CSV table of C-alpha atoms in Angstrom, one decimal:
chain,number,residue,atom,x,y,z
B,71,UNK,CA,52.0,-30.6,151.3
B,72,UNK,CA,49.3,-33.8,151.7
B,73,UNK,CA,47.2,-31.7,153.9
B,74,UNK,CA,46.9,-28.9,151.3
B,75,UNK,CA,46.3,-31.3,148.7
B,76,UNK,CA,43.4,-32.7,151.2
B,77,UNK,CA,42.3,-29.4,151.5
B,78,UNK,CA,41.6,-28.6,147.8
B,79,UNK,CA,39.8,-31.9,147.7
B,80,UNK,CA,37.8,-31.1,150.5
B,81,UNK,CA,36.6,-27.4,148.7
B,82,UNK,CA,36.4,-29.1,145.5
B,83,UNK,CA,34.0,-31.2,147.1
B,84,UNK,CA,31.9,-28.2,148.2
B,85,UNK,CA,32.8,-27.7,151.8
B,86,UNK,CA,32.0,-23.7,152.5
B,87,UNK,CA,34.6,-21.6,151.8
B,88,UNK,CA,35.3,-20.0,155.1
B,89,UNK,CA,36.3,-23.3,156.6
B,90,UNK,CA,38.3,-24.1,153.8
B,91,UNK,CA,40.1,-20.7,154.4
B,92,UNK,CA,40.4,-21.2,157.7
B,93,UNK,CA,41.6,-24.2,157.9
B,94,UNK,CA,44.5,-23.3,155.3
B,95,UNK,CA,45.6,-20.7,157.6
B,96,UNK,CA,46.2,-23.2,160.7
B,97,UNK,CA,47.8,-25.8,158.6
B,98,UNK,CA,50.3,-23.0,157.2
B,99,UNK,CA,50.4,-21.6,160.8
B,100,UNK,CA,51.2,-25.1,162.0
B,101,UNK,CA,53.7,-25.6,159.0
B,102,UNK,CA,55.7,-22.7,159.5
B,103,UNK,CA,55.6,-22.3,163.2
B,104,UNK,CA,53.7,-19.2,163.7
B,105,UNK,CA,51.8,-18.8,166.3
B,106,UNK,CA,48.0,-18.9,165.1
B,107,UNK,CA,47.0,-16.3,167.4
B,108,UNK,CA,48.0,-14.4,164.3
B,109,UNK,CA,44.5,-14.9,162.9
B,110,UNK,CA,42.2,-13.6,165.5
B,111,UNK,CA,44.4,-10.7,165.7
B,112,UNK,CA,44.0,-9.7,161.6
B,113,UNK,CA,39.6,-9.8,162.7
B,114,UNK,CA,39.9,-7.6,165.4
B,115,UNK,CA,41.9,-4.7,163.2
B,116,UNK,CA,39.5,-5.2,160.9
B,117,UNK,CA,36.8,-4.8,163.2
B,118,UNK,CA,38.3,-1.2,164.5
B,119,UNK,CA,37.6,0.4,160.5
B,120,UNK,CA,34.4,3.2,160.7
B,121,UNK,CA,33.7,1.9,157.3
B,122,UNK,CA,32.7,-1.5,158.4
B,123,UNK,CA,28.9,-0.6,159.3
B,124,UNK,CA,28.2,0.5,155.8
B,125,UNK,CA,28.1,-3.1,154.5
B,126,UNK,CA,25.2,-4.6,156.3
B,127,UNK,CA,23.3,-1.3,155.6
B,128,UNK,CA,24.0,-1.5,152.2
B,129,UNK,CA,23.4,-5.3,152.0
B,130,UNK,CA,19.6,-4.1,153.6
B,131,UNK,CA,19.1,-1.4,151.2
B,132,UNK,CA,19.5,-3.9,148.1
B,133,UNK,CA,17.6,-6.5,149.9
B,134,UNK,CA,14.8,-3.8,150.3
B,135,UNK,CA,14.6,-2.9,146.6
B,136,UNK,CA,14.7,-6.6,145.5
B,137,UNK,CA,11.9,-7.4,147.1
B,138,UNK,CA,10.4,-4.1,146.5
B,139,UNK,CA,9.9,-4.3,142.9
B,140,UNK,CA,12.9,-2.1,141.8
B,141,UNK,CA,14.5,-4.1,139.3
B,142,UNK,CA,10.9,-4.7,137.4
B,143,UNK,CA,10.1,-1.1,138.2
B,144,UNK,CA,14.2,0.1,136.1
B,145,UNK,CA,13.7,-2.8,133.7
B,146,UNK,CA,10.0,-1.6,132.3
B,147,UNK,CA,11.6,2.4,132.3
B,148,UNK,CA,14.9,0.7,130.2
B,149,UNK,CA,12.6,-0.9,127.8
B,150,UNK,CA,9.9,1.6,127.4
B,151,UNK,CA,13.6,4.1,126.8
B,152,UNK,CA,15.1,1.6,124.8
B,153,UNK,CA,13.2,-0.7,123.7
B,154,UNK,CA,12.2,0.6,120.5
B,155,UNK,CA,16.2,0.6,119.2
B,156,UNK,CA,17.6,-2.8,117.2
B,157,UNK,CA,19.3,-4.4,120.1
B,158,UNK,CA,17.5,-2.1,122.6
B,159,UNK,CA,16.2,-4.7,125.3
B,160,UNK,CA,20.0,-6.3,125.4
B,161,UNK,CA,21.2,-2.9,126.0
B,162,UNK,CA,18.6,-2.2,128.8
B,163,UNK,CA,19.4,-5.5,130.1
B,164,UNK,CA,23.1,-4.2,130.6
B,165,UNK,CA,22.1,-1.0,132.4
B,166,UNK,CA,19.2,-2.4,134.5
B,167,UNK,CA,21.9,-5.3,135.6
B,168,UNK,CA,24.4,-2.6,136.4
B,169,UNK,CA,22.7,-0.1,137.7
B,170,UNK,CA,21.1,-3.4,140.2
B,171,UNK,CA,24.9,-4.4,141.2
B,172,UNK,CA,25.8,-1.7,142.6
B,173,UNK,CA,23.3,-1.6,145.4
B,174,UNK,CA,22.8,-5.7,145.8
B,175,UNK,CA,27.0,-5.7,146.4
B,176,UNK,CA,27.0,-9.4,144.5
B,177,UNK,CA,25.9,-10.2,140.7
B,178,UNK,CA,24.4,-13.6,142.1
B,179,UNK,CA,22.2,-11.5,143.7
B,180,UNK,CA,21.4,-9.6,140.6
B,181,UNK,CA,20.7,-12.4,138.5
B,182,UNK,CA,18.3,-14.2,141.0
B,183,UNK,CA,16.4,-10.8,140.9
B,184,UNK,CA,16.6,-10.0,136.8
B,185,UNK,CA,18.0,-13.3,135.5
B,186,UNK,CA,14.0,-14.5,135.5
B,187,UNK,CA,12.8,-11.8,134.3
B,188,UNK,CA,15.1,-10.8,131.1
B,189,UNK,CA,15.9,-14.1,130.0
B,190,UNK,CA,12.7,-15.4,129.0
B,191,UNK,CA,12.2,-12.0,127.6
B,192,UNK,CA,15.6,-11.8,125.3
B,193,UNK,CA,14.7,-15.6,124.4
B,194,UNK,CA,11.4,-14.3,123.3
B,195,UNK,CA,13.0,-11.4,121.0
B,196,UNK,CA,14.6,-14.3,119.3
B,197,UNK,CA,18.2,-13.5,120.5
B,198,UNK,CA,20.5,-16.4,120.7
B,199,UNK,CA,20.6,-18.3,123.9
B,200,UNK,CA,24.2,-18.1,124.2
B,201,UNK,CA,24.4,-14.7,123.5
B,202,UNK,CA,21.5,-14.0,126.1
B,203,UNK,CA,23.6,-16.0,129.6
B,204,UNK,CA,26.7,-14.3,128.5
B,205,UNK,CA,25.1,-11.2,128.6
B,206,UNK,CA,23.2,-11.0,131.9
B,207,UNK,CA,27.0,-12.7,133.7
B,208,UNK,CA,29.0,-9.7,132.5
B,209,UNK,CA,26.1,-6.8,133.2
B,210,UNK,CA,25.8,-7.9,136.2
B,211,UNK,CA,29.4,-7.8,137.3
B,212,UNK,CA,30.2,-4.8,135.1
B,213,UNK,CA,27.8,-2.8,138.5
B,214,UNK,CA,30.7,-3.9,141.1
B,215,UNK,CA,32.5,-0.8,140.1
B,216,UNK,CA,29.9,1.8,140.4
B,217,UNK,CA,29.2,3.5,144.6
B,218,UNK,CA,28.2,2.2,146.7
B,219,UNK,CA,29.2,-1.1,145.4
B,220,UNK,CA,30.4,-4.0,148.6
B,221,UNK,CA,33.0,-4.5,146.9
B,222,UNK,CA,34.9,-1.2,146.5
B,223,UNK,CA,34.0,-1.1,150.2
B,224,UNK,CA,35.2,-4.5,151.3
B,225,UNK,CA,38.8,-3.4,149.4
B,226,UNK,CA,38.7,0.4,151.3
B,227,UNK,CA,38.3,-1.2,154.5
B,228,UNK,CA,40.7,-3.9,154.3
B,229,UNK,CA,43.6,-2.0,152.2
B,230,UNK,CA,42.5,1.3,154.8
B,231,UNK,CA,41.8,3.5,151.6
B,232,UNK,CA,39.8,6.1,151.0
B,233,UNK,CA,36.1,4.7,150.3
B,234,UNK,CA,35.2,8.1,148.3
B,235,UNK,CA,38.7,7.9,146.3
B,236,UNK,CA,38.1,4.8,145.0
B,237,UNK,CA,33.9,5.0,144.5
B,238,UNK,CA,35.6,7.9,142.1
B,239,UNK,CA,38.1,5.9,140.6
B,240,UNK,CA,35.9,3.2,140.0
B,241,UNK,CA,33.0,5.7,137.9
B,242,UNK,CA,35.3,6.0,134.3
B,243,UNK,CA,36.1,2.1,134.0
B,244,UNK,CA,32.2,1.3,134.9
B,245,UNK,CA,31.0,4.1,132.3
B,246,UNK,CA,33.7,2.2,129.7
B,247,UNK,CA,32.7,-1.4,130.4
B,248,UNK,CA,28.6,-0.7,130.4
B,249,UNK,CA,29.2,1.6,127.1
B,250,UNK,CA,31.1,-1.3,125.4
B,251,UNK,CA,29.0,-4.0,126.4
B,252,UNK,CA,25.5,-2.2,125.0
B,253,UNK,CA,27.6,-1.3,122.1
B,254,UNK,CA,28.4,-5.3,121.5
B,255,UNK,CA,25.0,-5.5,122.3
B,256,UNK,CA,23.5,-3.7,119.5
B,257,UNK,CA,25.7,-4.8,116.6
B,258,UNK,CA,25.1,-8.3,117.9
B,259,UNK,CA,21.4,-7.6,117.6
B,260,UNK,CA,22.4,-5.7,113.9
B,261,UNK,CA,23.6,-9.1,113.0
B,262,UNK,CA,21.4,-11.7,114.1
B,263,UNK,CA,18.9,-9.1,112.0
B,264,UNK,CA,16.9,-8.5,114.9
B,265,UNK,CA,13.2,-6.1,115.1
B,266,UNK,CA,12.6,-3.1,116.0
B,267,UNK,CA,10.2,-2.5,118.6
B,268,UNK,CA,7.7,0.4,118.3
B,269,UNK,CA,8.2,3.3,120.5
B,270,UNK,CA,5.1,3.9,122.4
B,271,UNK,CA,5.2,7.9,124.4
B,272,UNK,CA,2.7,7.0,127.0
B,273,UNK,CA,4.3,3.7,127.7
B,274,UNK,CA,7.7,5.5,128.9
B,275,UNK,CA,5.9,8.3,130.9
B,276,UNK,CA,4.0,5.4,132.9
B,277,UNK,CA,7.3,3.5,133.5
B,278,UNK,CA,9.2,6.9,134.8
B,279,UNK,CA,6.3,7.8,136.9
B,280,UNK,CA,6.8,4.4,138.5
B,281,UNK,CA,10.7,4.5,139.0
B,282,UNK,CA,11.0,8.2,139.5
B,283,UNK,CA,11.4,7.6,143.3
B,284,UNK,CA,13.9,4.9,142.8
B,285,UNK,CA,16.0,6.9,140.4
B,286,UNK,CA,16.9,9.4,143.5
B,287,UNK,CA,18.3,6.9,145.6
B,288,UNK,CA,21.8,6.7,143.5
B,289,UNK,CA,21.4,10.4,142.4
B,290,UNK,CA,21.1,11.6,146.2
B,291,UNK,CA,24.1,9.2,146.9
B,292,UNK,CA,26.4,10.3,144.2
B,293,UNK,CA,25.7,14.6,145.2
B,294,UNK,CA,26.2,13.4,149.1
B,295,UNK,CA,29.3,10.8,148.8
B,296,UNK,CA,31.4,13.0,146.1
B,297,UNK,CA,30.0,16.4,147.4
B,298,UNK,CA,31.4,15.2,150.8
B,299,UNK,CA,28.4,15.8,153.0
B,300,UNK,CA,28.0,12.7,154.1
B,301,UNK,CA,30.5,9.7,154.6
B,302,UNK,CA,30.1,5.9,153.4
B,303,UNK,CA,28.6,4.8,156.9
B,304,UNK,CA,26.2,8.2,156.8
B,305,UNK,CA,25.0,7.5,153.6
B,306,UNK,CA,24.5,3.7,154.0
B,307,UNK,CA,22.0,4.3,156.4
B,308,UNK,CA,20.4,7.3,154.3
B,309,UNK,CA,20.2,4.4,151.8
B,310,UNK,CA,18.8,2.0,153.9
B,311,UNK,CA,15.7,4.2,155.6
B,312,UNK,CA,15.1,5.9,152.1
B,313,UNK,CA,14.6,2.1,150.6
B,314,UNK,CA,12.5,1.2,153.2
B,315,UNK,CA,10.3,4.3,153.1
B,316,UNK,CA,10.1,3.9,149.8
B,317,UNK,CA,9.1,0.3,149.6
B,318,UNK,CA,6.6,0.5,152.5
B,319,UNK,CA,5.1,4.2,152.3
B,320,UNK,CA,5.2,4.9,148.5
B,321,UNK,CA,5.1,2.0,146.9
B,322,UNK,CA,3.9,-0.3,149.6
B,323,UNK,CA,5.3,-3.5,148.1
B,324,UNK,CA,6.4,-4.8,152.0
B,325,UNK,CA,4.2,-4.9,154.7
B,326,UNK,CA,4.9,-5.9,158.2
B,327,UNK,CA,5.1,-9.7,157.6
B,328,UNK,CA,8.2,-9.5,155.1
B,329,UNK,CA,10.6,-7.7,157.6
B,330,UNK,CA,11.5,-11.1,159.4
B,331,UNK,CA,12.4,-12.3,155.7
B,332,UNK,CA,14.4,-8.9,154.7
B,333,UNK,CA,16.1,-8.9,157.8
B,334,UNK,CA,17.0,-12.3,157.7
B,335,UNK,CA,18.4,-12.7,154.0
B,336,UNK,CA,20.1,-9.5,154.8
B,337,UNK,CA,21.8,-10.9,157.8
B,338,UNK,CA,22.6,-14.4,156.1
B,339,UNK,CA,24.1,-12.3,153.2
B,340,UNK,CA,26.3,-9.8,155.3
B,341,UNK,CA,27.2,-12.7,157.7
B,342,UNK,CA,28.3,-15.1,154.9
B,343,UNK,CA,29.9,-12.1,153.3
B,344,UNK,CA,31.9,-11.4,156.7
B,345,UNK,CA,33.3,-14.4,157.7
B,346,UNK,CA,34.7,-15.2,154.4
B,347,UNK,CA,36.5,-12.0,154.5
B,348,UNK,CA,38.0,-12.6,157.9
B,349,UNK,CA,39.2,-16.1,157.1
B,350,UNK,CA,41.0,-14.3,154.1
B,351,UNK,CA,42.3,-11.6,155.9
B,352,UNK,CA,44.3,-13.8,158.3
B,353,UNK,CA,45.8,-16.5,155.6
B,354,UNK,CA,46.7,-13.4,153.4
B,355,UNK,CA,48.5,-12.1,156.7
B,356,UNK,CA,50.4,-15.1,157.3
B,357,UNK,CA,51.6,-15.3,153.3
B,358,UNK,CA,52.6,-12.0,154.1
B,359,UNK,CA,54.7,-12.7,157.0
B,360,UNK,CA,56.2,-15.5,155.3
B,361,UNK,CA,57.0,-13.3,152.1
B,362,UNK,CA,55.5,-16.0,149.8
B,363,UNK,CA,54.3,-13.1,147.2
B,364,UNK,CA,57.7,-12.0,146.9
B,365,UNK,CA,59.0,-15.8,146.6
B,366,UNK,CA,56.3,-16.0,143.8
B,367,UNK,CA,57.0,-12.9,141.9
B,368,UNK,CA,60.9,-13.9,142.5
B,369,UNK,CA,60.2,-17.3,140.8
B,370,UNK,CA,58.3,-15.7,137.9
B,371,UNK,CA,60.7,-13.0,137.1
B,372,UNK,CA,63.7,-15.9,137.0
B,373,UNK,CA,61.6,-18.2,134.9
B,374,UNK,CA,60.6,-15.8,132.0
B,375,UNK,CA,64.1,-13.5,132.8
């Protein structure tokens, strides 16, 4: 019991997670007497799913577009649509956030890449400041649950589900939370009495021109994921050469020098991303094995029965 005690102090005390994990599962291992060749063997089955090579291409396909310009690219074609609506630049904010999300895999990610750009500009419409980081935390989260977010992967390849199955099952939840939280949005801008921004024709047309290339990305992957002519692992790496075609052809916001830097924060990402996940995988094995869940949920049902 002391040496899980010293381990909460120890990740309290910012030690990275995946040695924290780690470590918990050889001092349980240790405690209970199992052999801790149990952890390895959790990685390698893990390893062996076909779904596993779609996270590092989709970790490089939101790395691409971040550094691209697409989120300042969606965010001028949300305005310029909904701008001119009482409460419209919170309620782009939303879809711009989820909409980033679900190709960046993490919401940290998105708020690096928006959170400097839509803050100063909702502090500037005068909408409280409060009001304004509460905001931009839930959008970007509320994108986890739309394809082909990391997360709905991460949970098909470890649980061994069906990646299009839950990308489905994910869609009517998402649609809900976005639809409720621009619908907060705009009565909280209907209350702090907030102005109306003119609607300006040319203004939109300009800013659809510019994000008409990235608005087939997600549109191409929703017709080949649910139409089933391409799998997760296929259309991760449709994703990823699109993005960088896109970025460096079309656009031509990368050029040569800013691989070694996409490459690298995409590798940093996926790697952290990975080894956090395998550290899990081999404690929650050996809870498992030792039926703690089941002593838990045992305990609970006696102490509110």
């Amino acid at each position: 019991m002391l040496a899980f005690f010293a381990l909460t102090a120890v990740a309290l005390a910012g030690v990275p997670v995946f040695i924290v994990l780690g470590a918990f599962g050889l001092v349980y291992a240790w405690h209970s007497g199992v052999d801790p060749a149990v952890l390895p063997s959790q990685i390698v089955r893990l390893a062996e799913s076909s779904y596993l090579m779609a996270i590092p291409l989709f970790t490089l396909t939101g790395v691409i577009l971040s550094r691209g310009g697409a989120p300042e690219r969606l965010l001028r074609l949300l305005n310029a649509g909904f701008g001119w609506i009482r409460g419209g630049l919170a309620m782009a904010a939303v879809l711009s956030c989820a909409f980033f999300t679900a190709f960046s895999g993490a919401s940290g990610v998105t708020i690096l890449a928006l959170g400097g750009l839509l803050y100063p500009m909702l502090l500037k419409e005068r909408y409280p400041k409060h009001f304004v980081l509460g905001l931009l935390t839930a959008s970007g989260s509320s994108g986890l649950l739309f394809p082909p977010s990391l997360v709905v992967l991460l949970y098909g390849v470890v649980a061994g589900v069906g990646i299009k199955q839950l990308f489905m099952a994910g869609i009517l939840p998402g649609v809900m939370l976005v639809t409720l939280l621009s619908l907060y949005s705009l009565w909280a801008a209907r209350r702090s009495g907030l102005a109306r921004a003119p609607f300006r024709l040319p203004v939109l047309i300009t800013a659809l021109k510019s994000a008409a290339w990235d608005l087939l990305l997600p549109l191409s992957l929703l017709v080949g994921l649910f139409g089933g002519y391409v799998t997760a692992t296929e259309a991760a790496s449709l994703a990823a050469t699109y993005a960088l075609l896109l970025e460096t052809v079309i656009h031509r916001r990368l050029g040569a020098g800013m691989f070694y830097a996409v490459f690298r924060e995409t590798a940093v990402l996926t790697g952290t991303l990975l080894v956090i996940l395998f550290m899990a995988i081999g404690l929650t094995n050996l809870l498992i094995n030792a039926q703690v869940p089941m002593q838990i949920l045992a305990w609970l049902q006696q102490s509110l029965s």
